[in-house]
PDB file of C-alpha atoms in Angstrom:
ATOM      1  CA  MET A  27     -27.669 -11.184   5.677  1.00  0.00           C
ATOM      2  CA  LYS A  28     -25.571 -14.283   5.063  1.00  0.00           C
ATOM      3  CA  ALA A  29     -26.650 -17.162   7.282  1.00  0.00           C
ATOM      4  CA  GLU A  30     -23.102 -17.832   8.439  1.00  0.00           C
ATOM      5  CA  SER A  31     -22.728 -14.186   9.515  1.00  0.00           C
ATOM      6  CA  ALA A  32     -25.935 -14.118  11.583  1.00  0.00           C
ATOM      7  CA  GLY A  33     -25.221 -12.267  14.811  1.00  0.00           C
ATOM      8  CA  ARG A  34     -21.901 -10.907  13.578  1.00  0.00           C
ATOM      9  CA  ARG A  35     -21.727  -7.155  13.455  1.00  0.00           C
ATOM     10  CA  ILE A  36     -18.658  -6.200  11.441  1.00  0.00           C
ATOM     11  CA  GLY A  37     -16.405  -3.198  11.989  1.00  0.00           C
ATOM     12  CA  PHE A  38     -13.396  -1.831  10.142  1.00  0.00           C
ATOM     13  CA  ILE A  39     -10.392   0.004  11.487  1.00  0.00           C
ATOM     14  CA  GLY A  40      -8.781   1.523   8.411  1.00  0.00           C
ATOM     15  CA  ALA A  41     -10.568   2.880   5.357  1.00  0.00           C
ATOM     16  CA  GLY A  42      -7.947   2.675   2.630  1.00  0.00           C
ATOM     17  CA  ALA A  43      -8.362   0.786  -0.637  1.00  0.00           C
ATOM     18  CA  VAL A  44      -8.336  -2.708   0.905  1.00  0.00           C
ATOM     19  CA  GLY A  45     -10.533  -1.845   3.876  1.00  0.00           C
ATOM     20  CA  SER A  46     -13.012   0.141   1.814  1.00  0.00           C
ATOM     21  CA  GLY A  47     -13.169  -2.482  -0.912  1.00  0.00           C
ATOM     22  CA  LEU A  48     -13.691  -5.321   1.544  1.00  0.00           C
ATOM     23  CA  ALA A  49     -16.305  -3.369   3.534  1.00  0.00           C
ATOM     24  CA  LEU A  50     -18.281  -2.510   0.401  1.00  0.00           C
ATOM     25  CA  ALA A  51     -18.013  -6.042  -0.928  1.00  0.00           C
ATOM     26  CA  LEU A  52     -19.295  -7.524   2.340  1.00  0.00           C
ATOM     27  CA  HIS A  53     -22.148  -5.034   2.459  1.00  0.00           C
ATOM     28  CA  ARG A  54     -23.190  -5.891  -1.091  1.00  0.00           C
ATOM     29  CA  LEU A  55     -23.120  -9.572  -0.192  1.00  0.00           C
ATOM     30  CA  GLY A  56     -25.477  -8.982   2.726  1.00  0.00           C
ATOM     31  CA  TYR A  57     -23.057  -8.871   5.640  1.00  0.00           C
ATOM     32  CA  GLU A  58     -23.804  -6.386   8.438  1.00  0.00           C
ATOM     33  CA  VAL A  59     -21.083  -3.720   8.368  1.00  0.00           C
ATOM     34  CA  ARG A  60     -21.813  -1.487  11.326  1.00  0.00           C
ATOM     35  CA  ALA A  61     -18.848   0.816  11.965  1.00  0.00           C
ATOM     36  CA  VAL A  62     -15.689   2.168  10.396  1.00  0.00           C
ATOM     37  CA  ALA A  63     -12.850   4.209  11.863  1.00  0.00           C
ATOM     38  CA  SER A  64      -9.877   5.727  10.098  1.00  0.00           C
ATOM     39  CA  ARG A  65      -6.935   7.954  10.912  1.00  0.00           C
ATOM     40  CA  THR A  66      -8.470  10.151   8.212  1.00  0.00           C
ATOM     41  CA  PRO A  67     -12.020  10.866   9.433  1.00  0.00           C
ATOM     42  CA  GLU A  68     -13.148  11.942   5.980  1.00  0.00           C
ATOM     43  CA  SER A  69     -12.276   8.503   4.567  1.00  0.00           C
ATOM     44  CA  ALA A  70     -14.406   6.843   7.241  1.00  0.00           C
ATOM     45  CA  ARG A  71     -17.281   9.209   6.564  1.00  0.00           C
ATOM     46  CA  VAL A  72     -17.209   8.655   2.800  1.00  0.00           C
ATOM     47  CA  LEU A  73     -17.178   4.887   3.245  1.00  0.00           C
ATOM     48  CA  ALA A  74     -19.924   4.849   5.884  1.00  0.00           C
ATOM     49  CA  GLU A  75     -22.201   6.924   3.676  1.00  0.00           C
ATOM     50  CA  LYS A  76     -22.086   4.167   1.058  1.00  0.00           C
ATOM     51  CA  ILE A  77     -23.143   1.448   3.497  1.00  0.00           C
ATOM     52  CA  GLU A  78     -26.640   1.474   4.920  1.00  0.00           C
ATOM     53  CA  GLY A  79     -26.576   1.129   8.698  1.00  0.00           C
ATOM     54  CA  CYS A  80     -22.848   1.850   8.960  1.00  0.00           C
ATOM     55  CA  GLN A  81     -21.512   4.615  11.187  1.00  0.00           C
ATOM     56  CA  ALA A  82     -18.246   6.505  10.897  1.00  0.00           C
ATOM     57  CA  VAL A  83     -16.744   6.569  14.388  1.00  0.00           C
ATOM     58  CA  ASP A  84     -13.902   8.613  15.766  1.00  0.00           C
ATOM     59  CA  SER A  85     -11.655   5.928  17.234  1.00  0.00           C
ATOM     60  CA  ALA A  86     -10.516   2.357  16.867  1.00  0.00           C
ATOM     61  CA  GLN A  87     -12.080   1.612  20.243  1.00  0.00           C
ATOM     62  CA  ALA A  88     -15.459   2.907  19.088  1.00  0.00           C
ATOM     63  CA  ALA A  89     -15.308   0.653  16.007  1.00  0.00           C
ATOM     64  CA  ALA A  90     -14.438  -2.327  18.198  1.00  0.00           C
ATOM     65  CA  ASP A  91     -17.217  -1.532  20.651  1.00  0.00           C
ATOM     66  CA  ALA A  92     -19.785  -1.520  17.825  1.00  0.00           C
ATOM     67  CA  ALA A  93     -18.729  -4.841  16.287  1.00  0.00           C
ATOM     68  CA  ASP A  94     -18.359  -8.532  16.986  1.00  0.00           C
ATOM     69  CA  LEU A  95     -15.823  -9.032  14.188  1.00  0.00           C
ATOM     70  CA  VAL A  96     -13.265  -6.320  13.480  1.00  0.00           C
ATOM     71  CA  PHE A  97     -11.066  -6.124  10.402  1.00  0.00           C
ATOM     72  CA  ILE A  98      -7.894  -4.109  10.999  1.00  0.00           C
ATOM     73  CA  THR A  99      -7.045  -2.803   7.541  1.00  0.00           C
ATOM     74  CA  THR A 100      -4.537  -0.125   8.497  1.00  0.00           C
ATOM     75  CA  PRO A 101      -1.008   0.071   7.064  1.00  0.00           C
ATOM     76  CA  ASP A 102       0.938  -2.996   8.202  1.00  0.00           C
ATOM     77  CA  SER A 103       3.108  -1.090  10.680  1.00  0.00           C
ATOM     78  CA  ALA A 104       0.015   0.196  12.504  1.00  0.00           C
ATOM     79  CA  ILE A 105      -1.705  -3.170  13.059  1.00  0.00           C
ATOM     80  CA  ALA A 106       0.071  -4.194  16.259  1.00  0.00           C
ATOM     81  CA  PRO A 107      -0.223  -0.727  17.856  1.00  0.00           C
ATOM     82  CA  VAL A 108      -3.932  -0.627  17.004  1.00  0.00           C
ATOM     83  CA  ALA A 109      -4.457  -4.095  18.480  1.00  0.00           C
ATOM     84  CA  SER A 110      -2.572  -3.060  21.613  1.00  0.00           C
ATOM     85  CA  GLY A 111      -4.541   0.159  22.011  1.00  0.00           C
ATOM     86  CA  VAL A 112      -8.027  -1.394  21.997  1.00  0.00           C
ATOM     87  CA  HIS A 113      -9.862  -3.090  24.846  1.00  0.00           C
ATOM     88  CA  TRP A 114     -11.218  -6.300  23.305  1.00  0.00           C
ATOM     89  CA  ARG A 115     -14.086  -8.368  24.610  1.00  0.00           C
ATOM     90  CA  GLU A 116     -13.933 -12.056  25.440  1.00  0.00           C
ATOM     91  CA  GLY A 117     -14.979 -13.983  22.314  1.00  0.00           C
ATOM     92  CA  GLN A 118     -14.658 -11.015  19.978  1.00  0.00           C
ATOM     93  CA  GLU A 119     -13.044 -11.716  16.588  1.00  0.00           C
ATOM     94  CA  VAL A 120     -10.148  -9.657  15.237  1.00  0.00           C
ATOM     95  CA  VAL A 121      -8.679 -10.084  11.744  1.00  0.00           C
ATOM     96  CA  HIS A 122      -5.836  -8.286   9.989  1.00  0.00           C
ATOM     97  CA  CYS A 123      -5.187  -8.150   6.243  1.00  0.00           C
ATOM     98  CA  CYS A 124      -1.379  -8.044   6.251  1.00  0.00           C
ATOM     99  CA  GLY A 125       0.398 -10.477   3.958  1.00  0.00           C
ATOM    100  CA  ALA A 126       3.763 -10.961   5.656  1.00  0.00           C
ATOM    101  CA  SER A 127       2.676 -11.293   9.282  1.00  0.00           C
ATOM    102  CA  GLY A 128       0.806 -13.973  11.129  1.00  0.00           C
ATOM    103  CA  ARG A 129      -1.573 -13.717  14.030  1.00  0.00           C
ATOM    104  CA  ASP A 130       1.245 -12.880  16.435  1.00  0.00           C
ATOM    105  CA  ILE A 131       0.800  -9.173  15.713  1.00  0.00           C
ATOM    106  CA  LEU A 132      -2.692  -9.512  17.186  1.00  0.00           C
ATOM    107  CA  ARG A 133      -1.386 -11.031  20.419  1.00  0.00           C
ATOM    108  CA  ALA A 134      -2.713  -8.080  22.443  1.00  0.00           C
ATOM    109  CA  ALA A 135      -6.217  -9.068  21.325  1.00  0.00           C
ATOM    110  CA  SER A 136      -5.765 -12.798  21.893  1.00  0.00           C
ATOM    111  CA  VAL A 137      -4.509 -12.387  25.456  1.00  0.00           C
ATOM    112  CA  GLN A 138      -7.751 -10.517  26.181  1.00  0.00           C
ATOM    113  CA  GLY A 139      -9.760 -13.498  24.976  1.00  0.00           C
ATOM    114  CA  ALA A 140     -10.447 -12.505  21.384  1.00  0.00           C
ATOM    115  CA  SER A 141     -10.213 -14.942  18.472  1.00  0.00           C
ATOM    116  CA  THR A 142      -7.712 -13.774  15.871  1.00  0.00           C
ATOM    117  CA  GLY A 143      -7.101 -14.311  12.195  1.00  0.00           C
ATOM    118  CA  ALA A 144      -5.094 -13.194   9.170  1.00  0.00           C
ATOM    119  CA  PHE A 145      -6.915 -12.821   5.845  1.00  0.00           C
ATOM    120  CA  HIS A 146      -4.822 -11.429   3.003  1.00  0.00           C
ATOM    121  CA  PRO A 147      -5.903 -11.096  -0.632  1.00  0.00           C
ATOM    122  CA  PHE A 148      -3.248 -12.122  -3.167  1.00  0.00           C
ATOM    123  CA  GLN A 149      -4.087  -9.087  -5.260  1.00  0.00           C
ATOM    124  CA  THR A 150      -2.816  -5.606  -6.082  1.00  0.00           C
ATOM    125  CA  PHE A 151      -4.832  -2.494  -5.374  1.00  0.00           C
ATOM    126  CA  ALA A 152      -2.524  -0.120  -7.237  1.00  0.00           C
ATOM    127  CA  GLY A 153      -4.246   2.325  -9.560  1.00  0.00           C
ATOM    128  CA  ILE A 154      -7.606   2.148  -7.786  1.00  0.00           C
ATOM    129  CA  ALA A 155      -9.267   5.544  -7.504  1.00  0.00           C
ATOM    130  CA  GLU A 156     -12.589   4.500  -5.971  1.00  0.00           C
ATOM    131  CA  PRO A 157     -13.462   1.852  -3.374  1.00  0.00           C
ATOM    132  CA  GLU A 158     -15.927   0.300  -5.839  1.00  0.00           C
ATOM    133  CA  GLU A 159     -12.967  -0.643  -8.005  1.00  0.00           C
ATOM    134  CA  ALA A 160     -11.467  -2.486  -5.052  1.00  0.00           C
ATOM    135  CA  VAL A 161     -14.665  -4.549  -4.837  1.00  0.00           C
ATOM    136  CA  GLU A 162     -14.085  -5.740  -8.404  1.00  0.00           C
ATOM    137  CA  ARG A 163     -10.435  -6.507  -7.676  1.00  0.00           C
ATOM    138  CA  LEU A 164     -11.456  -8.739  -4.775  1.00  0.00           C
ATOM    139  CA  LYS A 165     -13.594 -10.995  -6.936  1.00  0.00           C
ATOM    140  CA  GLY A 166     -12.096 -14.399  -7.590  1.00  0.00           C
ATOM    141  CA  VAL A 167      -8.781 -13.879  -5.810  1.00  0.00           C
ATOM    142  CA  THR A 168      -6.854 -16.197  -3.504  1.00  0.00           C
ATOM    143  CA  PHE A 169      -6.856 -15.335   0.202  1.00  0.00           C
ATOM    144  CA  ALA A 170      -4.101 -16.472   2.566  1.00  0.00           C
ATOM    145  CA  LEU A 171      -5.904 -17.617   5.683  1.00  0.00           C
ATOM    146  CA  SER A 172      -4.743 -18.260   9.218  1.00  0.00           C
ATOM    147  CA  ALA A 173      -7.328 -18.214  11.994  1.00  0.00           C
ATOM    148  CA  ASP A 174      -8.924 -19.992  14.924  1.00  0.00           C
ATOM    149  CA  ASP A 175     -11.323 -22.737  13.809  1.00  0.00           C
ATOM    150  CA  SER A 176     -14.748 -21.047  13.845  1.00  0.00           C
ATOM    151  CA  LEU A 177     -13.304 -17.798  12.536  1.00  0.00           C
ATOM    152  CA  ALA A 178     -11.453 -19.693   9.792  1.00  0.00           C
ATOM    153  CA  GLN A 179     -14.732 -21.232   8.666  1.00  0.00           C
ATOM    154  CA  PHE A 180     -16.366 -17.817   8.520  1.00  0.00           C
ATOM    155  CA  LEU A 181     -13.510 -16.255   6.550  1.00  0.00           C
ATOM    156  CA  ALA A 182     -13.483 -19.182   4.122  1.00  0.00           C
ATOM    157  CA  GLY A 183     -17.179 -18.462   3.557  1.00  0.00           C
ATOM    158  CA  VAL A 184     -16.394 -14.814   2.866  1.00  0.00           C
ATOM    159  CA  ALA A 185     -13.860 -15.868   0.227  1.00  0.00           C
ATOM    160  CA  ARG A 186     -16.393 -18.213  -1.388  1.00  0.00           C
ATOM    161  CA  ASP A 187     -18.975 -15.417  -1.473  1.00  0.00           C
ATOM    162  CA  LEU A 188     -16.400 -13.281  -3.288  1.00  0.00           C
ATOM    163  CA  ARG A 189     -15.974 -16.168  -5.749  1.00  0.00           C
ATOM    164  CA  GLY A 190     -12.471 -16.594  -4.442  1.00  0.00           C
ATOM    165  CA  THR A 191     -10.532 -19.344  -2.724  1.00  0.00           C
ATOM    166  CA  THR A 192      -8.594 -19.672   0.517  1.00  0.00           C
ATOM    167  CA  VAL A 193      -5.250 -21.288   1.138  1.00  0.00           C
ATOM    168  CA  THR A 194      -4.169 -21.994   4.691  1.00  0.00           C
ATOM    169  CA  VAL A 195      -0.797 -20.361   5.276  1.00  0.00           C
ATOM    170  CA  THR A 196       0.910 -20.931   8.604  1.00  0.00           C
ATOM    171  CA  ASP A 197       2.227 -17.915  10.451  1.00  0.00           C
ATOM    172  CA  GLY A 198       5.806 -19.075   9.884  1.00  0.00           C
ATOM    173  CA  ASP A 199       5.281 -19.344   6.125  1.00  0.00           C
ATOM    174  CA  ARG A 200       3.582 -16.003   5.631  1.00  0.00           C
ATOM    175  CA  PRO A 201       6.829 -14.101   4.860  1.00  0.00           C
ATOM    176  CA  LEU A 202       7.478 -16.630   2.052  1.00  0.00           C
ATOM    177  CA  TYR A 203       3.907 -16.261   0.836  1.00  0.00           C
ATOM    178  CA  HIS A 204       4.158 -12.481   0.803  1.00  0.00           C
ATOM    179  CA  ALA A 205       7.539 -12.561  -0.920  1.00  0.00           C
ATOM    180  CA  ALA A 206       5.841 -14.551  -3.691  1.00  0.00           C
ATOM    181  CA  ALA A 207       3.212 -11.832  -3.921  1.00  0.00           C
ATOM    182  CA  ILE A 208       5.922  -9.217  -4.388  1.00  0.00           C
ATOM    183  CA  LEU A 209       7.632 -11.362  -7.032  1.00  0.00           C
ATOM    184  CA  SER A 210       4.263 -11.726  -8.791  1.00  0.00           C
ATOM    185  CA  CYS A 211       3.498  -8.023  -8.796  1.00  0.00           C
ATOM    186  CA  GLY A 212       5.921  -5.357  -7.612  1.00  0.00           C
ATOM    187  CA  TYR A 213       9.042  -6.994  -8.982  1.00  0.00           C
ATOM    188  CA  VAL A 214       7.290  -7.825 -12.248  1.00  0.00           C
ATOM    189  CA  VAL A 215       7.020  -4.059 -12.644  1.00  0.00           C
ATOM    190  CA  THR A 216      10.743  -3.757 -11.945  1.00  0.00           C
ATOM    191  CA  LEU A 217      11.456  -6.369 -14.616  1.00  0.00           C
ATOM    192  CA  LEU A 218       9.247  -4.612 -17.154  1.00  0.00           C
ATOM    193  CA  GLN A 219      10.867  -1.266 -16.360  1.00  0.00           C
ATOM    194  CA  SER A 220      14.216  -2.822 -17.207  1.00  0.00           C
ATOM    195  CA  ALA A 221      12.794  -4.091 -20.510  1.00  0.00           C
ATOM    196  CA  LEU A 222      11.529  -0.575 -21.292  1.00  0.00           C
ATOM    197  CA  GLU A 223      14.969   0.885 -20.683  1.00  0.00           C
ATOM    198  CA  VAL A 224      16.658  -1.702 -22.887  1.00  0.00           C
ATOM    199  CA  LEU A 225      14.213  -1.049 -25.738  1.00  0.00           C
ATOM    200  CA  GLN A 226      14.799   2.671 -25.480  1.00  0.00           C
ATOM    201  CA  ALA A 227      18.545   2.024 -25.601  1.00  0.00           C
ATOM    202  CA  ALA A 228      17.823   0.142 -28.835  1.00  0.00           C
ATOM    203  CA  GLY A 229      16.124   3.218 -30.336  1.00  0.00           C
ATOM    204  CA  PHE A 230      12.480   2.896 -29.260  1.00  0.00           C
ATOM    205  CA  THR A 231      10.614   5.927 -28.029  1.00  0.00           C
ATOM    206  CA  GLU A 232       9.125   5.646 -24.543  1.00  0.00           C
ATOM    207  CA  GLU A 233       5.647   5.237 -26.043  1.00  0.00           C
ATOM    208  CA  GLN A 234       6.799   2.571 -28.508  1.00  0.00           C
ATOM    209  CA  ALA A 235       8.587   0.672 -25.761  1.00  0.00           C
ATOM    210  CA  SER A 236       5.571   0.797 -23.432  1.00  0.00           C
ATOM    211  CA  GLN A 237       3.244  -0.473 -26.141  1.00  0.00           C
ATOM    212  CA  ALA A 238       5.562  -3.301 -27.117  1.00  0.00           C
ATOM    213  CA  VAL A 239       6.228  -4.448 -23.557  1.00  0.00           C
ATOM    214  CA  ALA A 240       2.576  -4.232 -22.519  1.00  0.00           C
ATOM    215  CA  SER A 241       1.447  -6.308 -25.490  1.00  0.00           C
ATOM    216  CA  LEU A 242       4.041  -9.052 -25.009  1.00  0.00           C
ATOM    217  CA  SER A 243       3.773  -9.294 -21.223  1.00  0.00           C
ATOM    218  CA  THR A 244      -0.034  -9.339 -21.339  1.00  0.00           C
ATOM    219  CA  ALA A 245       0.003 -12.216 -23.840  1.00  0.00           C
ATOM    220  CA  THR A 246       2.491 -14.089 -21.662  1.00  0.00           C
ATOM    221  CA  LEU A 247       0.370 -13.739 -18.526  1.00  0.00           C
ATOM    222  CA  GLU A 248      -2.702 -14.863 -20.453  1.00  0.00           C
ATOM    223  CA  ASN A 249      -0.774 -17.934 -21.602  1.00  0.00           C
ATOM    224  CA  VAL A 250       0.298 -18.713 -18.037  1.00  0.00           C
ATOM    225  CA  ASP A 251      -3.308 -18.477 -16.887  1.00  0.00           C
ATOM    226  CA  ARG A 252      -4.579 -20.605 -19.770  1.00  0.00           C
ATOM    227  CA  LEU A 253      -1.759 -23.082 -20.344  1.00  0.00           C
ATOM    228  CA  GLY A 254       0.355 -23.092 -17.203  1.00  0.00           C
ATOM    229  CA  VAL A 255       3.917 -21.958 -16.667  1.00  0.00           C
ATOM    230  CA  GLU A 256       5.925 -24.596 -18.531  1.00  0.00           C
ATOM    231  CA  SER A 257       3.782 -24.385 -21.666  1.00  0.00           C
ATOM    232  CA  SER A 258       4.213 -20.605 -21.725  1.00  0.00           C
ATOM    233  CA  VAL A 259       8.008 -20.531 -21.652  1.00  0.00           C
ATOM    234  CA  THR A 260       9.706 -19.356 -24.826  1.00  0.00           C
ATOM    235  CA  GLY A 261      13.100 -17.991 -25.748  1.00  0.00           C
ATOM    236  CA  PRO A 262      16.555 -19.038 -26.836  1.00  0.00           C
ATOM    237  CA  LEU A 263      17.521 -20.663 -23.538  1.00  0.00           C
ATOM    238  CA  VAL A 264      14.713 -23.228 -23.762  1.00  0.00           C
ATOM    239  CA  ARG A 265      15.522 -23.883 -27.420  1.00  0.00           C
ATOM    240  CA  GLY A 266      19.136 -24.513 -26.528  1.00  0.00           C
ATOM    241  CA  ASP A 267      20.275 -21.501 -28.576  1.00  0.00           C
ATOM    242  CA  VAL A 268      23.172 -20.665 -26.292  1.00  0.00           C
ATOM    243  CA  THR A 269      24.807 -18.419 -28.884  1.00  0.00           C
ATOM    244  CA  THR A 270      21.876 -16.011 -28.779  1.00  0.00           C
ATOM    245  CA  VAL A 271      21.907 -15.960 -24.980  1.00  0.00           C
ATOM    246  CA  MET A 272      25.612 -15.052 -25.141  1.00  0.00           C
ATOM    247  CA  GLN A 273      24.862 -12.240 -27.625  1.00  0.00           C
ATOM    248  CA  HIS A 274      22.235 -10.861 -25.263  1.00  0.00           C
ATOM    249  CA  MET A 275      24.600 -10.847 -22.304  1.00  0.00           C
ATOM    250  CA  ASP A 276      27.432  -9.263 -24.299  1.00  0.00           C
ATOM    251  CA  ALA A 277      25.159  -6.533 -25.661  1.00  0.00           C
ATOM    252  CA  LEU A 278      23.626  -5.771 -22.282  1.00  0.00           C
ATOM    253  CA  ALA A 279      26.995  -5.726 -20.521  1.00  0.00           C
ATOM    254  CA  GLY A 280      28.208  -3.088 -22.978  1.00  0.00           C
ATOM    255  CA  SER A 281      25.070  -0.929 -22.980  1.00  0.00           C
ATOM    256  CA  GLN A 282      22.911  -1.607 -19.929  1.00  0.00           C
ATOM    257  CA  PRO A 283      25.034  -3.030 -17.089  1.00  0.00           C
ATOM    258  CA  ALA A 284      22.185  -3.039 -14.551  1.00  0.00           C
ATOM    259  CA  ALA A 285      19.978  -4.974 -16.969  1.00  0.00           C
ATOM    260  CA  ALA A 286      22.923  -7.279 -17.704  1.00  0.00           C
ATOM    261  CA  GLY A 287      23.034  -8.287 -14.062  1.00  0.00           C
ATOM    262  CA  LEU A 288      19.287  -8.849 -13.968  1.00  0.00           C
ATOM    263  CA  TYR A 289      19.404 -10.891 -17.182  1.00  0.00           C
ATOM    264  CA  ALA A 290      22.268 -12.996 -15.809  1.00  0.00           C
ATOM    265  CA  HIS A 291      20.414 -13.767 -12.583  1.00  0.00           C
ATOM    266  CA  LEU A 292      17.213 -14.622 -14.416  1.00  0.00           C
ATOM    267  CA  THR A 293      19.102 -16.804 -16.862  1.00  0.00           C
ATOM    268  CA  LEU A 294      20.661 -18.700 -13.980  1.00  0.00           C
ATOM    269  CA  LEU A 295      17.287 -19.207 -12.313  1.00  0.00           C
ATOM    270  CA  SER A 296      15.793 -20.322 -15.630  1.00  0.00           C
ATOM    271  CA  ILE A 297      18.294 -23.122 -16.281  1.00  0.00           C
ATOM    272  CA  PRO A 298      16.509 -25.889 -14.321  1.00  0.00           C
ATOM    273  CA  LEU A 299      13.235 -25.159 -16.137  1.00  0.00           C
ATOM    274  CA  ALA A 300      15.018 -24.873 -19.472  1.00  0.00           C
ATOM    275  CA  CYS A 301      16.685 -28.239 -18.879  1.00  0.00           C
ATOM    276  CA  ARG A 302      13.293 -29.840 -18.348  1.00  0.00           C
ATOM    277  CA  LEU A 303      12.053 -28.298 -21.568  1.00  0.00           C
ATOM    278  CA  GLY A 304      14.934 -29.126 -23.890  1.00  0.00           C
ATOM    279  CA  LEU A 305      18.149 -27.362 -22.921  1.00  0.00           C
ATOM    280  CA  GLY A 306      20.740 -30.099 -22.833  1.00  0.00           C
ATOM    281  CA  ALA A 307      23.450 -30.579 -20.235  1.00  0.00           C
ATOM    282  CA  GLU A 308      26.104 -29.203 -22.596  1.00  0.00           C
ATOM    283  CA  GLY A 309      24.035 -26.101 -23.277  1.00  0.00           C
ATOM    284  CA  ALA A 310      23.508 -25.552 -19.575  1.00  0.00           C
ATOM    285  CA  LYS A 311      27.253 -25.850 -18.947  1.00  0.00           C
ATOM    286  CA  GLY A 312      27.919 -23.352 -21.711  1.00  0.00           C
ATOM    287  CA  VAL A 313      25.546 -20.801 -20.202  1.00  0.00           C
ATOM    288  CA  LEU A 314      26.968 -21.336 -16.728  1.00  0.00           C
ATOM    289  CA  GLY A 315      30.460 -20.860 -18.110  1.00  0.00           C
ATOM    290  CA  LYS A 316      29.427 -17.534 -19.601  1.00  0.00           C
ATOM    291  CA  LEU A 317      27.863 -16.448 -16.324  1.00  0.00           C
ATOM    292  CA  GLU A 318      31.007 -17.382 -14.405  1.00  0.00           C
ATOM    293  CA  GLY A 319      32.956 -15.244 -16.821  1.00  0.00           C
ATOM    294  CA  LEU A 320      31.081 -12.133 -15.761  1.00  0.00           C
ATOM    295  CA  SER A 321      33.188 -10.564 -13.017  1.00  0.00           C
ATOM    296  CA  SER A 322      30.189  -9.309 -11.047  1.00  0.00           C
ATOM    297  CA  PHE A 323      28.443 -12.665 -11.013  1.00  0.00           C
ATOM    298  CA  GLN A 324      30.430 -15.623  -9.828  1.00  0.00           C
ATOM    299  CA  PHE A 325      28.146 -18.657  -9.856  1.00  0.00           C
ATOM    300  CA  ARG A 326      28.960 -22.232  -9.006  1.00  0.00           C
ATOM    301  CA  GLU A 327      27.763 -24.928 -11.383  1.00  0.00           C
ATOM    302  CA  ASP A 328      27.553 -27.456  -8.559  1.00  0.00           C
ATOM    303  CA  ASN A 329      24.756 -25.409  -6.927  1.00  0.00           C
ATOM    304  CA  GLN A 330      22.500 -25.516  -9.976  1.00  0.00           C
ATOM    305  CA  GLY A 331      21.676 -29.217 -10.273  1.00  0.00           C
ATOM    306  CA  THR A 332      23.258 -29.518 -13.725  1.00  0.00           C
ATOM    307  CA  ARG A 333      26.105 -31.916 -12.905  1.00  0.00           C
TER     308      ARG A 333
END
């Protein structure tokens, strides 16, 4: 057992990918995971069978009664109702793993004297078939942390044991933090789906488009990780090749109007970075002029810092 967890019996309410992965990871690190409850009893049973000394229990209250620290790893919309439906003990610790919400959704626990925290991994769990895979996904990730002092120290230790890091995110900033997570993951998929559709419009088969997009986007993300964002930027906008940008927008407007809108928005957002990397003021004005000429996208130059 980890020294910093001595005396802490840990319980989980929720046995989905995140809850199961975190429970298994803590068990493997020597933490004492004692109880798990789930709205799907079979999920709790399967998880408990993989953790020595852990019991699948039939209610959230039973999991809370068996533990000193409880992770609520239910779907986000169920966290507050779960917290409200449990009788918490004075000094008990209650943590949720929701990205967008702060500790306010655990207010029912705090008013009963429990310490509360939010501990969210900046990671995707899509495509995971087994909880063991979630354990691997948790390694080395960033956790957004908000908690009372002693609980914050404990959770920071958990992150270190997972070879990860913690960043303190205030409750008021958590929606911004979580929006960044969606931009980094879910909306990246949306962007890549648009690229697939444009390639297929250009004559690629679905398989050819998927292979091409996967190869290029993987290399780009590897560059970002290795070199940083600015050193990974490429493309005609950065080079000041405004003519090519115009060709792209004209072609997309005629063939893929939805992608044309996305391209226009991304071009607009890319101008400040492109200006830092070589796009001159005249080039920026030319691109903005083209964007203003698109009837669906009326942008003001004076809002883009290019004057």
